Amino acid sequence: MQIVLRDDDPRCETLALEGWSVVERSWAAHLDVRDLNVEALTRYVARVQSSWSVRELGVTDVPAALALDLLTRDDYPGGAATRHTPLDSVTALPNPKRRAFGVFDSHDLLVAMTYADIDGNEAEVDFTVVRADLRRLGLGLAVKAASILALARAGVKTMRTGGADGNAAILTANDRVGFILDEHWLTFELIEHVPESV
């Protein structure tokens, strides 16, 4: 069993005293669209467009999104706080309240994607993922930047996201596109200590 609490929750101290251990650390962040660096975001997208195509996903992209999700579903670090819920035919379907963006290779194969849920003028990033063999090429940064630009044009004013402390790549990408960390979370687990036999 795991319990997830914000790091400033007084129950954290109680759990520690009761023998619970911190097994994962995670974070949340916000982005105010008024503070966007549009020039930088546009540049992140442009950097990859000589070799890749970055665009919003549509209905016809659902099979590709499901395939990439299946390929990468075990790639998310962290425990209960950051566990990725696998896509299905419903959650993979983009719509006005759930928009998705992707990066495609020269064979039109989807290799990176991000999904965001929209509620009025607020958006929450559900997840961002890049195929394992193509990481560190700026594809995650590009797809995040493209999504932020599009959502800002559509009237979104604030965005939220989160992830595991162990995911250095997404922390760096979020910082570069303008997200500001504002919450830190601890995942506790009660670990049974088996006494050593005499």
PDB file of C-alpha atoms in Angstrom:
ATOM      1  CA  MET A   1       0.000   0.000   0.000  1.00  0.00           C
ATOM      2  CA  GLN A   2       1.208   3.498  -0.822  1.00  0.00           C
ATOM      3  CA  ILE A   3       0.071   6.871   0.524  1.00  0.00           C
ATOM      4  CA  VAL A   4       0.774  10.101  -1.391  1.00  0.00           C
ATOM      5  CA  LEU A   5       0.949  13.376   0.543  1.00  0.00           C
ATOM      6  CA  ARG A   6       2.206  16.874  -0.174  1.00  0.00           C
ATOM      7  CA  ASP A   7       5.543  17.387   1.541  1.00  0.00           C
ATOM      8  CA  ASP A   8       4.105  20.127   3.786  1.00  0.00           C
ATOM      9  CA  ASP A   9       1.261  17.919   5.041  1.00  0.00           C
ATOM     10  CA  PRO A  10       1.629  17.389   8.829  1.00  0.00           C
ATOM     11  CA  ARG A  11       0.676  13.731   8.340  1.00  0.00           C
ATOM     12  CA  CYS A  12       4.097  13.138   6.723  1.00  0.00           C
ATOM     13  CA  GLU A  13       5.786  13.338  10.120  1.00  0.00           C
ATOM     14  CA  THR A  14       3.241  10.977  11.649  1.00  0.00           C
ATOM     15  CA  LEU A  15       3.763   8.392   8.912  1.00  0.00           C
ATOM     16  CA  ALA A  16       7.530   8.594   9.344  1.00  0.00           C
ATOM     17  CA  LEU A  17       7.178   7.998  13.087  1.00  0.00           C
ATOM     18  CA  GLU A  18       4.940   5.017  12.385  1.00  0.00           C
ATOM     19  CA  GLY A  19       7.636   3.412  10.232  1.00  0.00           C
ATOM     20  CA  TRP A  20       6.510   4.450   6.767  1.00  0.00           C
ATOM     21  CA  SER A  21       9.320   5.173   4.292  1.00  0.00           C
ATOM     22  CA  VAL A  22       9.437   7.635   1.397  1.00  0.00           C
ATOM     23  CA  VAL A  23       9.812   5.488  -1.719  1.00  0.00           C
ATOM     24  CA  GLU A  24       9.146   8.133  -4.396  1.00  0.00           C
ATOM     25  CA  ARG A  25       9.193  11.898  -4.742  1.00  0.00           C
ATOM     26  CA  SER A  26       7.156  13.845  -7.269  1.00  0.00           C
ATOM     27  CA  TRP A  27       6.208  17.406  -8.155  1.00  0.00           C
ATOM     28  CA  ALA A  28       3.590  19.610  -9.779  1.00  0.00           C
ATOM     29  CA  ALA A  29       4.073  22.829 -11.730  1.00  0.00           C
ATOM     30  CA  HIS A  30       2.069  25.624 -13.291  1.00  0.00           C
ATOM     31  CA  LEU A  31       2.453  27.806 -16.352  1.00  0.00           C
ATOM     32  CA  ASP A  32       0.814  31.215 -16.785  1.00  0.00           C
ATOM     33  CA  VAL A  33       0.230  31.863 -20.480  1.00  0.00           C
ATOM     34  CA  ARG A  34       0.800  35.592 -19.929  1.00  0.00           C
ATOM     35  CA  ASP A  35       4.451  34.767 -19.219  1.00  0.00           C
ATOM     36  CA  LEU A  36       5.056  32.685 -22.363  1.00  0.00           C
ATOM     37  CA  ASN A  37       8.247  33.156 -24.313  1.00  0.00           C
ATOM     38  CA  VAL A  38       6.613  32.608 -27.705  1.00  0.00           C
ATOM     39  CA  GLU A  39       9.881  33.095 -29.558  1.00  0.00           C
ATOM     40  CA  ALA A  40      11.633  30.349 -27.580  1.00  0.00           C
ATOM     41  CA  LEU A  41       8.694  27.949 -27.891  1.00  0.00           C
ATOM     42  CA  THR A  42       8.538  28.508 -31.642  1.00  0.00           C
ATOM     43  CA  ARG A  43      12.279  27.874 -31.856  1.00  0.00           C
ATOM     44  CA  TYR A  44      11.996  24.534 -29.998  1.00  0.00           C
ATOM     45  CA  VAL A  45       9.466  23.338 -32.569  1.00  0.00           C
ATOM     46  CA  ALA A  46      11.420  24.682 -35.542  1.00  0.00           C
ATOM     47  CA  ARG A  47      14.638  22.936 -34.420  1.00  0.00           C
ATOM     48  CA  VAL A  48      13.209  19.482 -35.142  1.00  0.00           C
ATOM     49  CA  GLN A  49      11.098  20.271 -38.187  1.00  0.00           C
ATOM     50  CA  SER A  50      13.852  19.636 -40.707  1.00  0.00           C
ATOM     51  CA  SER A  51      13.677  15.920 -39.873  1.00  0.00           C
ATOM     52  CA  TRP A  52      10.350  15.516 -38.084  1.00  0.00           C
ATOM     53  CA  SER A  53       6.752  16.670 -38.397  1.00  0.00           C
ATOM     54  CA  VAL A  54       5.089  18.235 -35.343  1.00  0.00           C
ATOM     55  CA  ARG A  55       1.307  18.571 -35.412  1.00  0.00           C
ATOM     56  CA  GLU A  56      -1.929  18.153 -33.504  1.00  0.00           C
ATOM     57  CA  LEU A  57      -3.345  14.637 -33.413  1.00  0.00           C
ATOM     58  CA  GLY A  58      -6.741  13.835 -34.861  1.00  0.00           C
ATOM     59  CA  VAL A  59      -9.171  10.936 -34.987  1.00  0.00           C
ATOM     60  CA  THR A  60      -7.157   9.097 -37.638  1.00  0.00           C
ATOM     61  CA  ASP A  61      -4.087   9.152 -35.346  1.00  0.00           C
ATOM     62  CA  VAL A  62      -5.717   7.071 -32.588  1.00  0.00           C
ATOM     63  CA  PRO A  63      -4.203   3.725 -33.745  1.00  0.00           C
ATOM     64  CA  ALA A  64      -0.737   5.319 -33.812  1.00  0.00           C
ATOM     65  CA  ALA A  65      -1.254   6.819 -30.348  1.00  0.00           C
ATOM     66  CA  LEU A  66      -2.372   3.454 -28.968  1.00  0.00           C
ATOM     67  CA  ALA A  67       0.662   1.754 -30.518  1.00  0.00           C
ATOM     68  CA  LEU A  68       3.127   4.278 -29.077  1.00  0.00           C
ATOM     69  CA  ASP A  69       1.404   4.105 -25.698  1.00  0.00           C
ATOM     70  CA  LEU A  70       1.716   0.310 -25.667  1.00  0.00           C
ATOM     71  CA  LEU A  71       5.392   0.565 -26.604  1.00  0.00           C
ATOM     72  CA  THR A  72       6.172   3.076 -23.825  1.00  0.00           C
ATOM     73  CA  ARG A  73       3.728   2.226 -21.043  1.00  0.00           C
ATOM     74  CA  ASP A  74       6.462   0.855 -18.766  1.00  0.00           C
ATOM     75  CA  ASP A  75       8.712   3.890 -19.246  1.00  0.00           C
ATOM     76  CA  TYR A  76       7.158   6.196 -16.622  1.00  0.00           C
ATOM     77  CA  PRO A  77       9.244   6.522 -13.440  1.00  0.00           C
ATOM     78  CA  GLY A  78       7.679   6.960 -10.031  1.00  0.00           C
ATOM     79  CA  GLY A  79       5.009   5.218  -8.002  1.00  0.00           C
ATOM     80  CA  ALA A  80       1.337   5.830  -7.289  1.00  0.00           C
ATOM     81  CA  ALA A  81       1.575   9.614  -7.702  1.00  0.00           C
ATOM     82  CA  THR A  82       2.808   9.496 -11.279  1.00  0.00           C
ATOM     83  CA  ARG A  83       1.470   6.179 -12.548  1.00  0.00           C
ATOM     84  CA  HIS A  84       0.402   6.380 -16.202  1.00  0.00           C
ATOM     85  CA  THR A  85      -3.042   5.060 -17.037  1.00  0.00           C
ATOM     86  CA  PRO A  86      -2.728   3.261 -20.380  1.00  0.00           C
ATOM     87  CA  LEU A  87      -4.705   4.750 -23.240  1.00  0.00           C
ATOM     88  CA  ASP A  88      -7.738   2.989 -24.643  1.00  0.00           C
ATOM     89  CA  SER A  89      -9.928   3.716 -27.653  1.00  0.00           C
ATOM     90  CA  VAL A  90     -11.787   6.397 -25.675  1.00  0.00           C
ATOM     91  CA  THR A  91      -8.933   8.166 -23.869  1.00  0.00           C
ATOM     92  CA  ALA A  92      -6.747   8.147 -26.989  1.00  0.00           C
ATOM     93  CA  LEU A  93      -9.425   9.992 -28.978  1.00  0.00           C
ATOM     94  CA  PRO A  94      -8.674  13.732 -29.209  1.00  0.00           C
ATOM     95  CA  ASN A  95     -11.617  16.102 -28.777  1.00  0.00           C
ATOM     96  CA  PRO A  96     -12.117  19.771 -27.862  1.00  0.00           C
ATOM     97  CA  LYS A  97     -11.667  18.946 -24.161  1.00  0.00           C
ATOM     98  CA  ARG A  98      -8.784  16.508 -24.637  1.00  0.00           C
ATOM     99  CA  ARG A  99      -6.241  17.705 -27.142  1.00  0.00           C
ATOM    100  CA  ALA A 100      -3.177  15.801 -28.260  1.00  0.00           C
ATOM    101  CA  PHE A 101      -0.032  16.642 -30.185  1.00  0.00           C
ATOM    102  CA  GLY A 102       2.608  14.448 -31.741  1.00  0.00           C
ATOM    103  CA  VAL A 103       5.933  14.189 -33.521  1.00  0.00           C
ATOM    104  CA  PHE A 104       6.126  12.005 -36.634  1.00  0.00           C
ATOM    105  CA  ASP A 105       9.162  10.654 -38.444  1.00  0.00           C
ATOM    106  CA  SER A 106       9.740  10.745 -42.210  1.00  0.00           C
ATOM    107  CA  HIS A 107       7.615   7.577 -42.595  1.00  0.00           C
ATOM    108  CA  ASP A 108       4.702   9.257 -40.738  1.00  0.00           C
ATOM    109  CA  LEU A 109       5.291   7.063 -37.677  1.00  0.00           C
ATOM    110  CA  LEU A 110       4.298   8.659 -34.366  1.00  0.00           C
ATOM    111  CA  VAL A 111       7.356   8.784 -32.093  1.00  0.00           C
ATOM    112  CA  ALA A 112       6.389  11.328 -29.404  1.00  0.00           C
ATOM    113  CA  MET A 113       3.111  12.645 -28.038  1.00  0.00           C
ATOM    114  CA  THR A 114       1.478  14.687 -25.318  1.00  0.00           C
ATOM    115  CA  TYR A 115      -2.139  14.820 -24.175  1.00  0.00           C
ATOM    116  CA  ALA A 116      -3.790  17.645 -22.238  1.00  0.00           C
ATOM    117  CA  ASP A 117      -7.248  17.875 -20.689  1.00  0.00           C
ATOM    118  CA  ILE A 118      -9.015  21.232 -21.052  1.00  0.00           C
ATOM    119  CA  ASP A 119     -11.456  22.706 -18.532  1.00  0.00           C
ATOM    120  CA  GLY A 120     -12.558  26.198 -19.546  1.00  0.00           C
ATOM    121  CA  ASN A 121      -9.412  28.298 -19.773  1.00  0.00           C
ATOM    122  CA  GLU A 122      -7.292  25.816 -17.799  1.00  0.00           C
ATOM    123  CA  ALA A 123      -5.391  22.786 -19.070  1.00  0.00           C
ATOM    124  CA  GLU A 124      -3.827  19.829 -17.277  1.00  0.00           C
ATOM    125  CA  VAL A 125      -1.115  17.838 -19.045  1.00  0.00           C
ATOM    126  CA  ASP A 126      -2.025  14.166 -18.769  1.00  0.00           C
ATOM    127  CA  PHE A 127       1.315  12.821 -20.022  1.00  0.00           C
ATOM    128  CA  THR A 128       4.167  13.365 -22.464  1.00  0.00           C
ATOM    129  CA  VAL A 129       6.218  10.506 -23.869  1.00  0.00           C
ATOM    130  CA  VAL A 130       8.952   9.917 -26.452  1.00  0.00           C
ATOM    131  CA  ARG A 131       9.955   6.573 -27.927  1.00  0.00           C
ATOM    132  CA  ALA A 132      12.937   5.302 -25.935  1.00  0.00           C
ATOM    133  CA  ASP A 133      15.444   5.139 -28.795  1.00  0.00           C
ATOM    134  CA  LEU A 134      14.711   8.741 -29.830  1.00  0.00           C
ATOM    135  CA  ARG A 135      15.077  10.517 -26.503  1.00  0.00           C
ATOM    136  CA  ARG A 136      17.511  13.415 -25.983  1.00  0.00           C
ATOM    137  CA  LEU A 137      16.821  14.762 -29.488  1.00  0.00           C
ATOM    138  CA  GLY A 138      14.513  17.571 -28.395  1.00  0.00           C
ATOM    139  CA  LEU A 139      11.331  15.802 -29.498  1.00  0.00           C
ATOM    140  CA  GLY A 140       9.662  15.957 -26.085  1.00  0.00           C
ATOM    141  CA  LEU A 141      10.535  19.636 -25.805  1.00  0.00           C
ATOM    142  CA  ALA A 142       9.172  20.296 -29.297  1.00  0.00           C
ATOM    143  CA  VAL A 143       5.846  18.543 -28.751  1.00  0.00           C
ATOM    144  CA  LYS A 144       5.349  20.277 -25.399  1.00  0.00           C
ATOM    145  CA  ALA A 145       6.137  23.658 -26.976  1.00  0.00           C
ATOM    146  CA  ALA A 146       3.742  23.010 -29.873  1.00  0.00           C
ATOM    147  CA  SER A 147       0.945  22.050 -27.492  1.00  0.00           C
ATOM    148  CA  ILE A 148       1.451  25.129 -25.311  1.00  0.00           C
ATOM    149  CA  LEU A 149       1.407  27.468 -28.313  1.00  0.00           C
ATOM    150  CA  ALA A 150      -1.772  25.882 -29.689  1.00  0.00           C
ATOM    151  CA  LEU A 151      -3.568  25.869 -26.346  1.00  0.00           C
ATOM    152  CA  ALA A 152      -2.619  29.492 -25.717  1.00  0.00           C
ATOM    153  CA  ARG A 153      -4.053  30.448 -29.122  1.00  0.00           C
ATOM    154  CA  ALA A 154      -7.254  28.610 -28.156  1.00  0.00           C
ATOM    155  CA  GLY A 155      -7.684  30.712 -25.016  1.00  0.00           C
ATOM    156  CA  VAL A 156      -6.081  28.585 -22.317  1.00  0.00           C
ATOM    157  CA  LYS A 157      -4.721  30.870 -19.593  1.00  0.00           C
ATOM    158  CA  THR A 158      -3.047  28.468 -17.196  1.00  0.00           C
ATOM    159  CA  MET A 159      -1.585  24.984 -17.493  1.00  0.00           C
ATOM    160  CA  ARG A 160      -0.569  22.410 -14.910  1.00  0.00           C
ATOM    161  CA  THR A 161       1.642  19.361 -15.115  1.00  0.00           C
ATOM    162  CA  GLY A 162       3.487  16.984 -12.852  1.00  0.00           C
ATOM    163  CA  GLY A 163       5.868  14.076 -12.724  1.00  0.00           C
ATOM    164  CA  ALA A 164       8.436  12.071 -10.841  1.00  0.00           C
ATOM    165  CA  ASP A 165      11.643  13.521  -9.407  1.00  0.00           C
ATOM    166  CA  GLY A 166      13.483  10.736 -11.188  1.00  0.00           C
ATOM    167  CA  ASN A 167      12.453  12.020 -14.599  1.00  0.00           C
ATOM    168  CA  ALA A 168      15.184  14.578 -15.188  1.00  0.00           C
ATOM    169  CA  ALA A 169      14.346  14.960 -18.881  1.00  0.00           C
ATOM    170  CA  ILE A 170      10.773  16.119 -18.303  1.00  0.00           C
ATOM    171  CA  LEU A 171      11.858  18.415 -15.470  1.00  0.00           C
ATOM    172  CA  THR A 172      14.325  20.086 -17.835  1.00  0.00           C
ATOM    173  CA  ALA A 173      11.793  20.312 -20.669  1.00  0.00           C
ATOM    174  CA  ASN A 174       9.123  21.788 -18.403  1.00  0.00           C
ATOM    175  CA  ASP A 175      11.555  24.384 -17.083  1.00  0.00           C
ATOM    176  CA  ARG A 176      12.544  25.406 -20.626  1.00  0.00           C
ATOM    177  CA  VAL A 177       8.939  25.885 -21.780  1.00  0.00           C
ATOM    178  CA  GLY A 178       8.078  27.962 -18.723  1.00  0.00           C
ATOM    179  CA  PHE A 179       6.534  25.715 -16.075  1.00  0.00           C
ATOM    180  CA  ILE A 180       7.279  26.716 -12.469  1.00  0.00           C
ATOM    181  CA  LEU A 181       7.399  24.063  -9.738  1.00  0.00           C
ATOM    182  CA  ASP A 182       4.919  24.862  -6.982  1.00  0.00           C
ATOM    183  CA  GLU A 183       4.225  21.554  -5.222  1.00  0.00           C
ATOM    184  CA  HIS A 184       6.315  18.634  -3.989  1.00  0.00           C
ATOM    185  CA  TRP A 185       4.795  15.264  -3.106  1.00  0.00           C
ATOM    186  CA  LEU A 186       6.013  12.243  -1.152  1.00  0.00           C
ATOM    187  CA  THR A 187       4.923   8.658  -1.716  1.00  0.00           C
ATOM    188  CA  PHE A 188       5.080   6.623   1.489  1.00  0.00           C
ATOM    189  CA  GLU A 189       5.108   2.860   1.801  1.00  0.00           C
ATOM    190  CA  LEU A 190       5.045   0.719   4.918  1.00  0.00           C
ATOM    191  CA  ILE A 191       7.926  -1.677   4.406  1.00  0.00           C
ATOM    192  CA  GLU A 192       7.785  -4.841   6.458  1.00  0.00           C
ATOM    193  CA  HIS A 193      11.163  -5.693   7.974  1.00  0.00           C
ATOM    194  CA  VAL A 194      11.597  -9.441   8.247  1.00  0.00           C
ATOM    195  CA  PRO A 195      13.747 -10.300  11.281  1.00  0.00           C
ATOM    196  CA  GLU A 196      16.951 -12.115  10.491  1.00  0.00           C
ATOM    197  CA  SER A 197      16.977 -15.743  11.508  1.00  0.00           C
ATOM    198  CA  VAL A 198      19.305 -16.623  14.375  1.00  0.00           C
TER     199      VAL A 198
END
